[in-house]
Amino acid sequence: MDLTIHHIPGSRVHEKTVREVVRLGSQKVRYPKGAVASVIFITDAKMRQMNRTYRGKDKTTNVLAFAVAPHPSLSPRERVAGGRVRDLGDVFIYLPEAKREAKKYGL
């Protein structure tokens, strides 16, 4: 899977770790070769604004994911049709909240 990672300058994002986590996850799901996705690390203010806009919740959250597919019921394999690359979507992460929740659940 081709992965694009964006993050706030000066943030503590370890791109190698992010790529390894996505690689391991994509082996489980078995996305077709050529699939693409983006992981975007954002600020608390941006996450709160997006959560309010897309989920109607005026608070921050750890992760928001947006799939890009002709229809949400399609499987990952069906999202790459006829050998053409399909964008699987974007995952937005507010790292401090994700870390708090991981700690809360003993991860």
JSON list of C-alpha atoms in Angstrom, two decimals:
[
{"chain": "A", "resi": 1, "resn": "MET", "atom": "CA", "xyz": [0.00, 0.00, 0.00]},
{"chain": "A", "resi": 2, "resn": "ASP", "atom": "CA", "xyz": [1.24, 3.47, -0.84]},
{"chain": "A", "resi": 3, "resn": "LEU", "atom": "CA", "xyz": [0.92, 5.58, 2.28]},
{"chain": "A", "resi": 4, "resn": "THR", "atom": "CA", "xyz": [1.13, 9.36, 2.59]},
{"chain": "A", "resi": 5, "resn": "ILE", "atom": "CA", "xyz": [1.78, 10.80, 6.05]},
{"chain": "A", "resi": 6, "resn": "HIS", "atom": "CA", "xyz": [1.20, 14.46, 6.93]},
{"chain": "A", "resi": 7, "resn": "HIS", "atom": "CA", "xyz": [1.87, 16.00, 10.30]},
{"chain": "A", "resi": 8, "resn": "ILE", "atom": "CA", "xyz": [2.23, 19.31, 12.06]},
{"chain": "A", "resi": 9, "resn": "PRO", "atom": "CA", "xyz": [5.79, 20.65, 11.90]},
{"chain": "A", "resi": 10, "resn": "GLY", "atom": "CA", "xyz": [7.56, 19.93, 15.18]},
{"chain": "A", "resi": 11, "resn": "SER", "atom": "CA", "xyz": [5.17, 17.14, 16.15]},
{"chain": "A", "resi": 12, "resn": "ARG", "atom": "CA", "xyz": [6.51, 13.87, 17.51]},
{"chain": "A", "resi": 13, "resn": "VAL", "atom": "CA", "xyz": [5.30, 11.59, 14.77]},
{"chain": "A", "resi": 14, "resn": "HIS", "atom": "CA", "xyz": [7.51, 8.60, 14.08]},
{"chain": "A", "resi": 15, "resn": "GLU", "atom": "CA", "xyz": [6.80, 7.94, 10.43]},
{"chain": "A", "resi": 16, "resn": "LYS", "atom": "CA", "xyz": [8.62, 4.60, 10.46]},
{"chain": "A", "resi": 17, "resn": "THR", "atom": "CA", "xyz": [6.31, 3.35, 13.23]},
{"chain": "A", "resi": 18, "resn": "VAL", "atom": "CA", "xyz": [3.20, 4.62, 11.43]},
{"chain": "A", "resi": 19, "resn": "ARG", "atom": "CA", "xyz": [4.27, 2.88, 8.23]},
{"chain": "A", "resi": 20, "resn": "GLU", "atom": "CA", "xyz": [4.92, -0.38, 10.11]},
{"chain": "A", "resi": 21, "resn": "VAL", "atom": "CA", "xyz": [1.50, -0.29, 11.81]},
{"chain": "A", "resi": 22, "resn": "VAL", "atom": "CA", "xyz": [-0.23, 0.33, 8.48]},
{"chain": "A", "resi": 23, "resn": "ARG", "atom": "CA", "xyz": [1.85, -2.39, 6.79]},
{"chain": "A", "resi": 24, "resn": "LEU", "atom": "CA", "xyz": [0.87, -4.93, 9.44]},
{"chain": "A", "resi": 25, "resn": "GLY", "atom": "CA", "xyz": [-2.78, -3.89, 9.25]},
{"chain": "A", "resi": 26, "resn": "SER", "atom": "CA", "xyz": [-2.82, -4.08, 5.47]},
{"chain": "A", "resi": 27, "resn": "GLN", "atom": "CA", "xyz": [-1.50, -7.65, 5.64]},
{"chain": "A", "resi": 28, "resn": "LYS", "atom": "CA", "xyz": [-4.48, -8.61, 7.80]},
{"chain": "A", "resi": 29, "resn": "VAL", "atom": "CA", "xyz": [-6.97, -6.92, 5.48]},
{"chain": "A", "resi": 30, "resn": "ARG", "atom": "CA", "xyz": [-5.03, -7.84, 2.32]},
{"chain": "A", "resi": 31, "resn": "TYR", "atom": "CA", "xyz": [-5.53, -4.68, 0.35]},
{"chain": "A", "resi": 32, "resn": "PRO", "atom": "CA", "xyz": [-4.61, -5.13, -3.29]},
{"chain": "A", "resi": 33, "resn": "LYS", "atom": "CA", "xyz": [-1.24, -3.87, -4.50]},
{"chain": "A", "resi": 34, "resn": "GLY", "atom": "CA", "xyz": [-1.46, -0.28, -5.65]},
{"chain": "A", "resi": 35, "resn": "ALA", "atom": "CA", "xyz": [-3.98, 0.81, -3.04]},
{"chain": "A", "resi": 36, "resn": "VAL", "atom": "CA", "xyz": [-3.28, 4.22, -1.51]},
{"chain": "A", "resi": 37, "resn": "ALA", "atom": "CA", "xyz": [-4.21, 5.89, 1.78]},
{"chain": "A", "resi": 38, "resn": "SER", "atom": "CA", "xyz": [-3.29, 8.93, 3.85]},
{"chain": "A", "resi": 39, "resn": "VAL", "atom": "CA", "xyz": [-2.66, 9.37, 7.57]},
{"chain": "A", "resi": 40, "resn": "ILE", "atom": "CA", "xyz": [-2.88, 12.98, 8.71]},
{"chain": "A", "resi": 41, "resn": "PHE", "atom": "CA", "xyz": [-1.89, 14.11, 12.20]},
{"chain": "A", "resi": 42, "resn": "ILE", "atom": "CA", "xyz": [-3.79, 17.26, 13.18]},
{"chain": "A", "resi": 43, "resn": "THR", "atom": "CA", "xyz": [-4.25, 19.70, 16.06]},
{"chain": "A", "resi": 44, "resn": "ASP", "atom": "CA", "xyz": [-6.89, 19.59, 18.76]},
{"chain": "A", "resi": 45, "resn": "ALA", "atom": "CA", "xyz": [-8.69, 22.59, 17.24]},
{"chain": "A", "resi": 46, "resn": "LYS", "atom": "CA", "xyz": [-8.82, 21.00, 13.80]},
{"chain": "A", "resi": 47, "resn": "MET", "atom": "CA", "xyz": [-9.98, 17.64, 15.18]},
{"chain": "A", "resi": 48, "resn": "ARG", "atom": "CA", "xyz": [-12.71, 19.31, 17.22]},
{"chain": "A", "resi": 49, "resn": "GLN", "atom": "CA", "xyz": [-13.87, 21.29, 14.18]},
{"chain": "A", "resi": 50, "resn": "MET", "atom": "CA", "xyz": [-13.95, 18.16, 12.00]},
{"chain": "A", "resi": 51, "resn": "ASN", "atom": "CA", "xyz": [-15.74, 16.13, 14.69]},
{"chain": "A", "resi": 52, "resn": "ARG", "atom": "CA", "xyz": [-18.35, 18.89, 14.97]},
{"chain": "A", "resi": 53, "resn": "THR", "atom": "CA", "xyz": [-18.76, 19.15, 11.19]},
{"chain": "A", "resi": 54, "resn": "TYR", "atom": "CA", "xyz": [-18.91, 15.45, 10.34]},
{"chain": "A", "resi": 55, "resn": "ARG", "atom": "CA", "xyz": [-20.30, 13.85, 13.51]},
{"chain": "A", "resi": 56, "resn": "GLY", "atom": "CA", "xyz": [-22.20, 16.68, 15.20]},
{"chain": "A", "resi": 57, "resn": "LYS", "atom": "CA", "xyz": [-20.08, 16.31, 18.37]},
{"chain": "A", "resi": 58, "resn": "ASP", "atom": "CA", "xyz": [-18.51, 19.50, 19.70]},
{"chain": "A", "resi": 59, "resn": "LYS", "atom": "CA", "xyz": [-15.48, 17.87, 21.30]},
{"chain": "A", "resi": 60, "resn": "THR", "atom": "CA", "xyz": [-12.17, 16.43, 20.24]},
{"chain": "A", "resi": 61, "resn": "THR", "atom": "CA", "xyz": [-11.67, 12.76, 19.44]},
{"chain": "A", "resi": 62, "resn": "ASN", "atom": "CA", "xyz": [-8.73, 10.47, 18.77]},
{"chain": "A", "resi": 63, "resn": "VAL", "atom": "CA", "xyz": [-9.33, 9.39, 15.17]},
{"chain": "A", "resi": 64, "resn": "LEU", "atom": "CA", "xyz": [-11.64, 10.20, 12.28]},
{"chain": "A", "resi": 65, "resn": "ALA", "atom": "CA", "xyz": [-11.50, 8.08, 9.14]},
{"chain": "A", "resi": 66, "resn": "PHE", "atom": "CA", "xyz": [-13.06, 8.81, 5.78]},
{"chain": "A", "resi": 67, "resn": "ALA", "atom": "CA", "xyz": [-13.27, 6.07, 3.18]},
{"chain": "A", "resi": 68, "resn": "VAL", "atom": "CA", "xyz": [-13.14, 6.93, -0.48]},
{"chain": "A", "resi": 69, "resn": "ALA", "atom": "CA", "xyz": [-15.16, 4.43, -2.46]},
{"chain": "A", "resi": 70, "resn": "PRO", "atom": "CA", "xyz": [-18.01, 4.41, -4.94]},
{"chain": "A", "resi": 71, "resn": "HIS", "atom": "CA", "xyz": [-20.16, 2.80, -2.26]},
{"chain": "A", "resi": 72, "resn": "PRO", "atom": "CA", "xyz": [-19.36, 2.14, 1.41]},
{"chain": "A", "resi": 73, "resn": "SER", "atom": "CA", "xyz": [-20.42, -1.51, 1.15]},
{"chain": "A", "resi": 74, "resn": "LEU", "atom": "CA", "xyz": [-17.57, -2.37, -1.23]},
{"chain": "A", "resi": 75, "resn": "SER", "atom": "CA", "xyz": [-14.78, -4.52, 0.11]},
{"chain": "A", "resi": 76, "resn": "PRO", "atom": "CA", "xyz": [-11.17, -3.28, -0.05]},
{"chain": "A", "resi": 77, "resn": "ARG", "atom": "CA", "xyz": [-10.56, -5.58, -3.03]},
{"chain": "A", "resi": 78, "resn": "GLU", "atom": "CA", "xyz": [-13.56, -4.15, -4.87]},
{"chain": "A", "resi": 79, "resn": "ARG", "atom": "CA", "xyz": [-12.24, -0.61, -4.36]},
{"chain": "A", "resi": 80, "resn": "VAL", "atom": "CA", "xyz": [-9.42, -1.39, -6.77]},
{"chain": "A", "resi": 81, "resn": "ALA", "atom": "CA", "xyz": [-11.32, -2.22, -9.94]},
{"chain": "A", "resi": 82, "resn": "GLY", "atom": "CA", "xyz": [-9.81, -3.29, -13.23]},
{"chain": "A", "resi": 83, "resn": "GLY", "atom": "CA", "xyz": [-6.26, -2.92, -11.96]},
{"chain": "A", "resi": 84, "resn": "ARG", "atom": "CA", "xyz": [-6.69, 0.82, -11.39]},
{"chain": "A", "resi": 85, "resn": "VAL", "atom": "CA", "xyz": [-5.50, 2.33, -8.14]},
{"chain": "A", "resi": 86, "resn": "ARG", "atom": "CA", "xyz": [-8.20, 3.53, -5.81]},
{"chain": "A", "resi": 87, "resn": "ASP", "atom": "CA", "xyz": [-7.71, 5.84, -2.88]},
{"chain": "A", "resi": 88, "resn": "LEU", "atom": "CA", "xyz": [-8.85, 3.99, 0.24]},
{"chain": "A", "resi": 89, "resn": "GLY", "atom": "CA", "xyz": [-9.30, 7.23, 2.15]},
{"chain": "A", "resi": 90, "resn": "ASP", "atom": "CA", "xyz": [-7.90, 9.43, 4.88]},
{"chain": "A", "resi": 91, "resn": "VAL", "atom": "CA", "xyz": [-7.30, 8.80, 8.57]},
{"chain": "A", "resi": 92, "resn": "PHE", "atom": "CA", "xyz": [-7.04, 11.92, 10.75]},
{"chain": "A", "resi": 93, "resn": "ILE", "atom": "CA", "xyz": [-5.37, 11.48, 14.14]},
{"chain": "A", "resi": 94, "resn": "TYR", "atom": "CA", "xyz": [-5.08, 13.83, 17.11]},
{"chain": "A", "resi": 95, "resn": "LEU", "atom": "CA", "xyz": [-2.08, 12.16, 18.71]},
{"chain": "A", "resi": 96, "resn": "PRO", "atom": "CA", "xyz": [-2.40, 13.44, 22.32]},
{"chain": "A", "resi": 97, "resn": "GLU", "atom": "CA", "xyz": [-5.97, 12.12, 22.54]},
{"chain": "A", "resi": 98, "resn": "ALA", "atom": "CA", "xyz": [-5.00, 8.82, 20.91]},
{"chain": "A", "resi": 99, "resn": "LYS", "atom": "CA", "xyz": [-2.21, 8.43, 23.48]},
{"chain": "A", "resi": 100, "resn": "ARG", "atom": "CA", "xyz": [-4.60, 9.21, 26.38]},
{"chain": "A", "resi": 101, "resn": "GLU", "atom": "CA", "xyz": [-7.07, 6.61, 25.17]},
{"chain": "A", "resi": 102, "resn": "ALA", "atom": "CA", "xyz": [-4.34, 4.01, 24.59]},
{"chain": "A", "resi": 103, "resn": "LYS", "atom": "CA", "xyz": [-3.13, 4.51, 28.15]},
{"chain": "A", "resi": 104, "resn": "LYS", "atom": "CA", "xyz": [-6.70, 4.29, 29.45]},
{"chain": "A", "resi": 105, "resn": "TYR", "atom": "CA", "xyz": [-7.10, 0.88, 27.77]},
{"chain": "A", "resi": 106, "resn": "GLY", "atom": "CA", "xyz": [-3.65, -0.37, 28.75]},
{"chain": "A", "resi": 107, "resn": "LEU", "atom": "CA", "xyz": [-2.17, -0.25, 25.26]}
]
